[in-house]
Each structure stands twice: as C-alpha cells, then as structure tokens.
Amino acid sequence: TQLLEQSPQFLSIQEGENLTVYCNSSSVFSSLQWYRQEPGEGPVLLVTVVTGGEVKKLKRLTFQFGDARKDSSLHITAAQPGDTGLYLCAGRTNFGNEKLTFGTGTRLTIIP
Amino acid sequence: NAGVTQTPKFRVLKTGQSMTLLCAQDMNHEYMYWYRQDPGMGLRLIHYSVGEGTTAKGEVPDGYNVSRLKKQNFLLGLESAAPSQTSVYFCASSYWQQNQPQHFGDGTRLSIL
C-alpha cells in the first residue's frame, strides 16, 4: 500500500515558469523529507520539515508541511534546466521510526 | 569521499539464478537500507538494518534475504531470481538520530530474463 501519493506524476514546463508539486497522504507523519534524483544516481536530500505548517526555503524552492502533517508541497519559482529530475517526498509515520515511506515521485522536465 | 558504494552497477540474470548485491558505506552509519525502484512507484523498502548483526523486513521482503555481518556492509541476496525482480536496487545509510538524511548509492540495474 502506497501511503504517499504525489501529483503530478510528470510535469514538463518552459524555463522561467513556476510550478508546484504535491505530496498527499491519509496518514499523519512526524516528519517529511524531499529528495531529488538525477538519472543514474541515487536520491539526494533537499529538505526536512518537522512541524505542521512549517515553510522552508532553499533558494528558488519553497517547501511547506501541511498543518495536519498529512501533506506537503514543493514550489519552484522561475524554473531552470538544472531543476530537471525526479522529486520524491518521504515521510516517517512515528517519532523515532527509522523507516521512511517514499512517495510515487514527480518527474520534472524544464525545457530551455 | 566514497559515501555509499554499490556493486555491481548492472547485471543480467536468468530466471532461477542467484546473486548477491553488495553495499558498502564509509560514514560509520548505524542504519542501512535496501530499496527497489520501479516506474511510477517511487522507492519501496525491501529490508533494513539498525546495526551490525540485525536485520528487519520492509514493505516488499519476499524473495530477498539480507545480512549485516559488518557495520559498513549490507548484502542483498536473491536466492532464485524471478522476472518480477527486474528493477533498480538502491542501498542507503543514515545515522540513528531522528530525521537524519538517508545517503544513497548510485544503484544496481538488475534484469531477470
């Protein structure tokens, strides 16, 4: 059973446009992480959010954790070709839980 | 800085053959994980380990076995490969503290014919 659903599954936009990727669940997570994966490589951590309603910014990327800690979003402003990749959200369901549950992924392509 | 190293990078097997995927990390991480990645399904946890000599089942453990005889190594075995096990396999490791990032290898692409 996939606990985390991401939307859209695929997204292709022009350079300079803005976009939002969503990560949704019916379960409550104690924390949530976002990873980016490039072809032929493993995922790399972008950010960790731990508090309901928390917003974190990483240059042009803005991450938000839902108030109820069941969902999250990633907003990219003025997308660049270097943003191209597979974006994965991943959550922990219990405090101290060593396991992550990964979302289904969003494959983003930025067209120059 | 090697980080997490997986071997081999590619492998083709025939149905029924066995093989072992190797994962080594040089960051002294306590936790290690094996995932499989299939299109549209993100990463699914196969087995994991919270320390040397310990292993536990993840979401999709059937058909796989693991061993963690040394802290730095985590082995994934397929005793009798099946076409359904065709996938990209990723190893990851992390510190034990809460909310630590998982550090991934570059994956092993495995095809079962």
mmCIF file of C-alpha atoms in Angstrom:
data_model
loop_
_atom_site.group_PDB
_atom_site.id
_atom_site.type_symbol
_atom_site.label_atom_id
_atom_site.label_comp_id
_atom_site.label_asym_id
_atom_site.label_seq_id
_atom_site.Cartn_x
_atom_site.Cartn_y
_atom_site.Cartn_z
ATOM 1 C CA THR A 1 0.000 0.000 0.000
ATOM 2 C CA GLN A 2 1.449 3.351 -1.105
ATOM 3 C CA LEU A 3 0.890 5.824 1.715
ATOM 4 C CA LEU A 4 2.181 8.885 -0.125
ATOM 5 C CA GLU A 5 0.726 9.991 -3.454
ATOM 6 C CA GLN A 6 2.498 12.655 -5.480
ATOM 7 C CA SER A 7 0.984 14.793 -8.199
ATOM 8 C CA PRO A 8 1.528 15.360 -10.958
ATOM 9 C CA GLN A 9 3.411 12.222 -11.938
ATOM 10 C CA PHE A 10 5.011 14.023 -14.890
ATOM 11 C CA LEU A 11 5.482 17.745 -15.476
ATOM 12 C CA SER A 12 7.161 19.465 -18.407
ATOM 13 C CA ILE A 13 7.370 23.257 -18.424
ATOM 14 C CA GLN A 14 9.341 26.063 -20.004
ATOM 15 C CA GLU A 15 12.329 27.657 -18.322
ATOM 16 C CA GLY A 16 11.265 30.612 -16.200
ATOM 17 C CA GLU A 17 7.822 29.287 -15.294
ATOM 18 C CA ASN A 18 6.655 28.474 -11.777
ATOM 19 C CA LEU A 19 5.399 25.068 -10.624
ATOM 20 C CA THR A 20 4.079 23.221 -7.604
ATOM 21 C CA VAL A 21 4.388 19.540 -6.777
ATOM 22 C CA TYR A 22 2.099 17.934 -4.208
ATOM 23 C CA CYS A 23 2.588 15.065 -1.772
ATOM 24 C CA ASN A 24 -0.574 13.771 -0.104
ATOM 25 C CA SER A 25 -1.498 11.074 2.385
ATOM 26 C CA SER A 26 -4.300 9.989 4.695
ATOM 27 C CA SER A 27 -1.679 9.225 7.355
ATOM 28 C CA VAL A 28 -0.036 11.636 9.774
ATOM 29 C CA PHE A 29 3.730 11.949 9.517
ATOM 30 C CA SER A 30 6.092 13.010 12.280
ATOM 31 C CA SER A 31 8.407 14.492 9.669
ATOM 32 C CA LEU A 32 8.724 14.674 5.925
ATOM 33 C CA GLN A 33 11.694 14.911 3.601
ATOM 34 C CA TRP A 34 12.054 15.874 -0.048
ATOM 35 C CA TYR A 35 14.712 14.285 -2.246
ATOM 36 C CA ARG A 36 15.809 14.935 -5.835
ATOM 37 C CA GLN A 37 17.133 12.166 -8.041
ATOM 38 C CA GLU A 38 19.026 12.601 -11.314
ATOM 39 C CA PRO A 39 19.397 9.867 -13.959
ATOM 40 C CA GLY A 40 21.875 7.162 -12.980
ATOM 41 C CA GLU A 41 22.200 8.410 -9.424
ATOM 42 C CA GLY A 42 20.567 7.895 -6.063
ATOM 43 C CA PRO A 43 18.244 10.436 -4.426
ATOM 44 C CA VAL A 44 19.784 13.370 -2.581
ATOM 45 C CA LEU A 45 18.110 15.123 0.343
ATOM 46 C CA LEU A 46 16.786 18.652 -0.295
ATOM 47 C CA VAL A 47 14.984 19.446 2.949
ATOM 48 C CA THR A 48 13.389 18.058 6.122
ATOM 49 C CA VAL A 49 10.213 19.549 7.626
ATOM 50 C CA VAL A 50 9.051 18.518 11.081
ATOM 51 C CA THR A 51 6.376 20.977 12.286
ATOM 52 C CA GLY A 52 2.828 21.295 10.965
ATOM 53 C CA GLY A 53 2.551 24.474 8.886
ATOM 54 C CA GLU A 54 6.318 24.791 8.566
ATOM 55 C CA VAL A 55 7.682 26.565 5.496
ATOM 56 C CA LYS A 56 11.303 26.228 4.391
ATOM 57 C CA LYS A 57 13.014 28.000 1.516
ATOM 58 C CA LEU A 58 16.021 26.768 -0.391
ATOM 59 C CA LYS A 59 16.885 29.471 -2.945
ATOM 60 C CA ARG A 60 14.047 29.211 -5.538
ATOM 61 C CA LEU A 61 12.472 26.177 -3.870
ATOM 62 C CA THR A 62 9.806 26.576 -1.177
ATOM 63 C CA PHE A 63 8.671 23.582 0.861
ATOM 64 C CA GLN A 64 5.565 23.506 3.047
ATOM 65 C CA PHE A 65 4.356 20.903 5.532
ATOM 66 C CA GLY A 66 0.585 20.805 5.959
ATOM 67 C CA ASP A 67 -0.951 21.926 9.243
ATOM 68 C CA ALA A 68 -2.234 18.402 9.934
ATOM 69 C CA ARG A 69 1.109 16.863 8.866
ATOM 70 C CA LYS A 70 -0.618 14.742 6.211
ATOM 71 C CA ASP A 71 0.589 16.592 3.132
ATOM 72 C CA SER A 72 3.378 18.708 1.720
ATOM 73 C CA SER A 73 4.141 20.820 -1.313
ATOM 74 C CA LEU A 74 7.203 21.916 -3.232
ATOM 75 C CA HIS A 75 7.026 25.181 -5.171
ATOM 76 C CA ILE A 76 9.722 26.169 -7.634
ATOM 77 C CA THR A 77 9.963 29.762 -8.812
ATOM 78 C CA ALA A 78 11.463 30.614 -12.204
ATOM 79 C CA ALA A 79 12.381 27.031 -13.032
ATOM 80 C CA GLN A 80 15.755 26.367 -14.629
ATOM 81 C CA PRO A 81 17.010 23.381 -16.668
ATOM 82 C CA GLY A 82 19.118 22.369 -13.653
ATOM 83 C CA ASP A 83 15.891 21.706 -11.737
ATOM 84 C CA THR A 84 15.142 18.765 -14.034
ATOM 85 C CA GLY A 85 14.911 15.486 -12.145
ATOM 86 C CA LEU A 86 12.722 13.107 -10.169
ATOM 87 C CA TYR A 87 11.359 14.649 -6.970
ATOM 88 C CA LEU A 88 10.442 12.286 -4.148
ATOM 89 C CA CYS A 89 8.750 13.043 -0.868
ATOM 90 C CA ALA A 90 9.320 10.664 2.037
ATOM 91 C CA GLY A 91 7.722 10.546 5.462
ATOM 92 C CA ARG A 92 8.193 8.985 8.869
ATOM 93 C CA THR A 93 4.960 7.806 10.492
ATOM 94 C CA ASN A 94 6.181 7.621 14.094
ATOM 95 C CA PHE A 95 8.666 9.560 16.171
ATOM 96 C CA GLY A 96 11.945 7.710 16.300
ATOM 97 C CA ASN A 97 10.914 5.494 13.399
ATOM 98 C CA GLU A 98 13.977 4.537 11.408
ATOM 99 C CA LYS A 99 11.956 3.787 8.270
ATOM 100 C CA LEU A 100 10.967 6.205 5.521
ATOM 101 C CA THR A 101 7.942 5.754 3.261
ATOM 102 C CA PHE A 102 8.589 7.232 -0.172
ATOM 103 C CA GLY A 103 6.059 8.848 -2.438
ATOM 104 C CA THR A 104 5.354 7.815 -6.007
ATOM 105 C CA GLY A 105 7.578 10.574 -7.443
ATOM 106 C CA THR A 106 7.193 13.523 -9.804
ATOM 107 C CA ARG A 107 9.358 13.600 -12.896
ATOM 108 C CA LEU A 108 10.067 17.224 -13.769
ATOM 109 C CA THR A 109 11.499 18.403 -17.080
ATOM 110 C CA ILE A 110 12.435 22.036 -17.631
ATOM 111 C CA ILE A 111 12.654 22.974 -21.286
ATOM 112 C CA PRO A 112 15.290 25.630 -22.117
ATOM 113 C CA ASN B 1 34.673 10.566 -0.057
ATOM 114 C CA ALA B 2 33.207 7.317 -1.364
ATOM 115 C CA GLY B 3 29.959 7.558 0.621
ATOM 116 C CA VAL B 4 27.753 4.592 -0.326
ATOM 117 C CA THR B 5 29.150 2.201 -2.930
ATOM 118 C CA GLN B 6 27.072 -0.442 -4.668
ATOM 119 C CA THR B 7 28.391 -3.320 -6.750
ATOM 120 C CA PRO B 8 27.721 -4.369 -9.412
ATOM 121 C CA LYS B 9 26.177 -1.459 -11.345
ATOM 122 C CA PHE B 10 24.491 -3.693 -13.919
ATOM 123 C CA ARG B 11 23.652 -7.377 -14.038
ATOM 124 C CA VAL B 12 21.560 -9.692 -16.206
ATOM 125 C CA LEU B 13 20.374 -12.970 -14.722
ATOM 126 C CA LYS B 14 18.339 -15.887 -15.942
ATOM 127 C CA THR B 15 15.252 -16.961 -14.020
ATOM 128 C CA GLY B 16 16.236 -19.206 -11.133
ATOM 129 C CA GLN B 17 19.809 -17.946 -10.796
ATOM 130 C CA SER B 18 21.070 -16.477 -7.565
ATOM 131 C CA MET B 19 23.212 -13.462 -6.839
ATOM 132 C CA THR B 20 24.300 -11.057 -4.118
ATOM 133 C CA LEU B 21 24.276 -7.272 -4.325
ATOM 134 C CA LEU B 22 26.917 -5.571 -2.242
ATOM 135 C CA CYS B 23 26.628 -2.253 -0.410
ATOM 136 C CA ALA B 24 29.445 -0.556 1.484
ATOM 137 C CA GLN B 25 29.399 2.754 3.374
ATOM 138 C CA ASP B 26 32.330 4.613 4.872
ATOM 139 C CA MET B 27 30.400 7.114 7.018
ATOM 140 C CA ASN B 28 30.080 4.907 10.130
ATOM 141 C CA HIS B 29 26.289 4.969 9.800
ATOM 142 C CA GLU B 30 24.278 2.717 12.087
ATOM 143 C CA TYR B 31 21.283 2.264 9.771
ATOM 144 C CA MET B 32 21.337 0.696 6.323
ATOM 145 C CA TYR B 33 18.540 0.036 3.832
ATOM 146 C CA TRP B 34 17.792 -1.760 0.595
ATOM 147 C CA TYR B 35 15.130 -0.358 -1.750
ATOM 148 C CA ARG B 36 13.849 -1.238 -5.171
ATOM 149 C CA GLN B 37 12.689 1.419 -7.617
ATOM 150 C CA ASP B 38 10.124 0.680 -10.298
ATOM 151 C CA PRO B 39 8.466 3.180 -12.671
ATOM 152 C CA GLY B 40 5.639 5.126 -11.051
ATOM 153 C CA MET B 41 6.157 3.528 -7.646
ATOM 154 C CA GLY B 42 8.897 5.578 -6.043
ATOM 155 C CA LEU B 43 11.191 3.629 -3.720
ATOM 156 C CA ARG B 44 9.942 0.593 -1.815
ATOM 157 C CA LEU B 45 11.808 -0.734 1.209
ATOM 158 C CA ILE B 46 12.921 -4.369 0.959
ATOM 159 C CA HIS B 47 14.920 -4.905 4.160
ATOM 160 C CA TYR B 48 16.790 -2.705 6.576
ATOM 161 C CA SER B 49 19.253 -2.915 9.453
ATOM 162 C CA VAL B 50 19.610 -0.777 12.566
ATOM 163 C CA GLY B 51 23.021 -2.159 13.468
ATOM 164 C CA GLU B 52 25.635 -4.831 12.915
ATOM 165 C CA GLY B 53 24.113 -8.289 13.151
ATOM 166 C CA THR B 54 20.500 -7.074 12.960
ATOM 167 C CA THR B 55 18.062 -7.061 10.039
ATOM 168 C CA ALA B 56 14.346 -6.436 9.611
ATOM 169 C CA LYS B 57 11.735 -6.771 6.889
ATOM 170 C CA GLY B 58 10.473 -3.798 4.970
ATOM 171 C CA GLU B 59 7.489 -3.368 2.684
ATOM 172 C CA VAL B 60 8.443 -5.922 -0.024
ATOM 173 C CA PRO B 61 10.779 -8.544 1.525
ATOM 174 C CA ASP B 62 9.591 -11.695 -0.260
ATOM 175 C CA GLY B 63 12.232 -13.344 -2.451
ATOM 176 C CA TYR B 64 15.117 -11.470 -0.831
ATOM 177 C CA ASN B 65 17.476 -12.078 2.071
ATOM 178 C CA VAL B 66 19.997 -9.765 3.710
ATOM 179 C CA SER B 67 22.955 -9.885 6.026
ATOM 180 C CA ARG B 68 24.885 -7.279 8.005
ATOM 181 C CA LEU B 69 27.940 -9.045 9.378
ATOM 182 C CA LYS B 70 29.982 -5.841 9.472
ATOM 183 C CA LYS B 71 28.736 -2.339 10.267
ATOM 184 C CA GLN B 72 29.921 -0.929 6.960
ATOM 185 C CA ASN B 73 28.442 -3.636 4.697
ATOM 186 C CA PHE B 74 24.880 -4.652 3.864
ATOM 187 C CA LEU B 75 24.311 -7.532 1.451
ATOM 188 C CA LEU B 76 21.128 -8.250 -0.508
ATOM 189 C CA GLY B 77 20.627 -11.770 -1.837
ATOM 190 C CA LEU B 78 18.304 -13.196 -4.432
ATOM 191 C CA GLU B 79 18.186 -16.968 -3.984
ATOM 192 C CA SER B 80 16.106 -17.796 -7.067
ATOM 193 C CA ALA B 81 15.653 -14.776 -9.315
ATOM 194 C CA ALA B 82 12.263 -14.126 -10.925
ATOM 195 C CA PRO B 83 11.337 -11.700 -13.747
ATOM 196 C CA SER B 84 9.279 -9.688 -11.215
ATOM 197 C CA GLN B 85 12.548 -8.805 -9.502
ATOM 198 C CA THR B 86 13.748 -6.862 -12.519
ATOM 199 C CA SER B 87 14.309 -3.416 -11.071
ATOM 200 C CA VAL B 88 16.835 -0.815 -9.995
ATOM 201 C CA TYR B 89 18.089 -1.512 -6.484
ATOM 202 C CA PHE B 90 19.335 1.225 -4.180
ATOM 203 C CA CYS B 91 21.229 0.943 -0.943
ATOM 204 C CA ALA B 92 21.119 3.763 1.590
ATOM 205 C CA SER B 93 22.567 4.511 5.006
ATOM 206 C CA SER B 94 21.981 7.037 7.771
ATOM 207 C CA TYR B 95 22.859 7.974 11.333
ATOM 208 C CA TRP B 96 20.467 6.768 14.048
ATOM 209 C CA GLN B 97 19.352 10.217 15.212
ATOM 210 C CA GLN B 98 15.840 11.365 14.328
ATOM 211 C CA ASN B 99 15.276 12.982 10.917
ATOM 212 C CA GLN B 100 18.728 12.285 9.562
ATOM 213 C CA PRO B 101 19.054 12.168 5.759
ATOM 214 C CA GLN B 102 19.478 8.874 4.027
ATOM 215 C CA HIS B 103 22.563 8.720 1.801
ATOM 216 C CA PHE B 104 22.111 6.639 -1.327
ATOM 217 C CA GLY B 105 24.369 4.726 -3.652
ATOM 218 C CA ASP B 106 24.051 5.079 -7.411
ATOM 219 C CA GLY B 107 22.005 1.920 -7.799
ATOM 220 C CA THR B 108 22.267 -1.534 -9.363
ATOM 221 C CA ARG B 109 20.226 -2.146 -12.518
ATOM 222 C CA LEU B 110 19.159 -5.797 -12.468
ATOM 223 C CA SER B 111 17.370 -7.590 -15.320
ATOM 224 C CA ILE B 112 15.945 -11.073 -14.923
ATOM 225 C CA LEU B 113 15.255 -12.894 -18.184
#
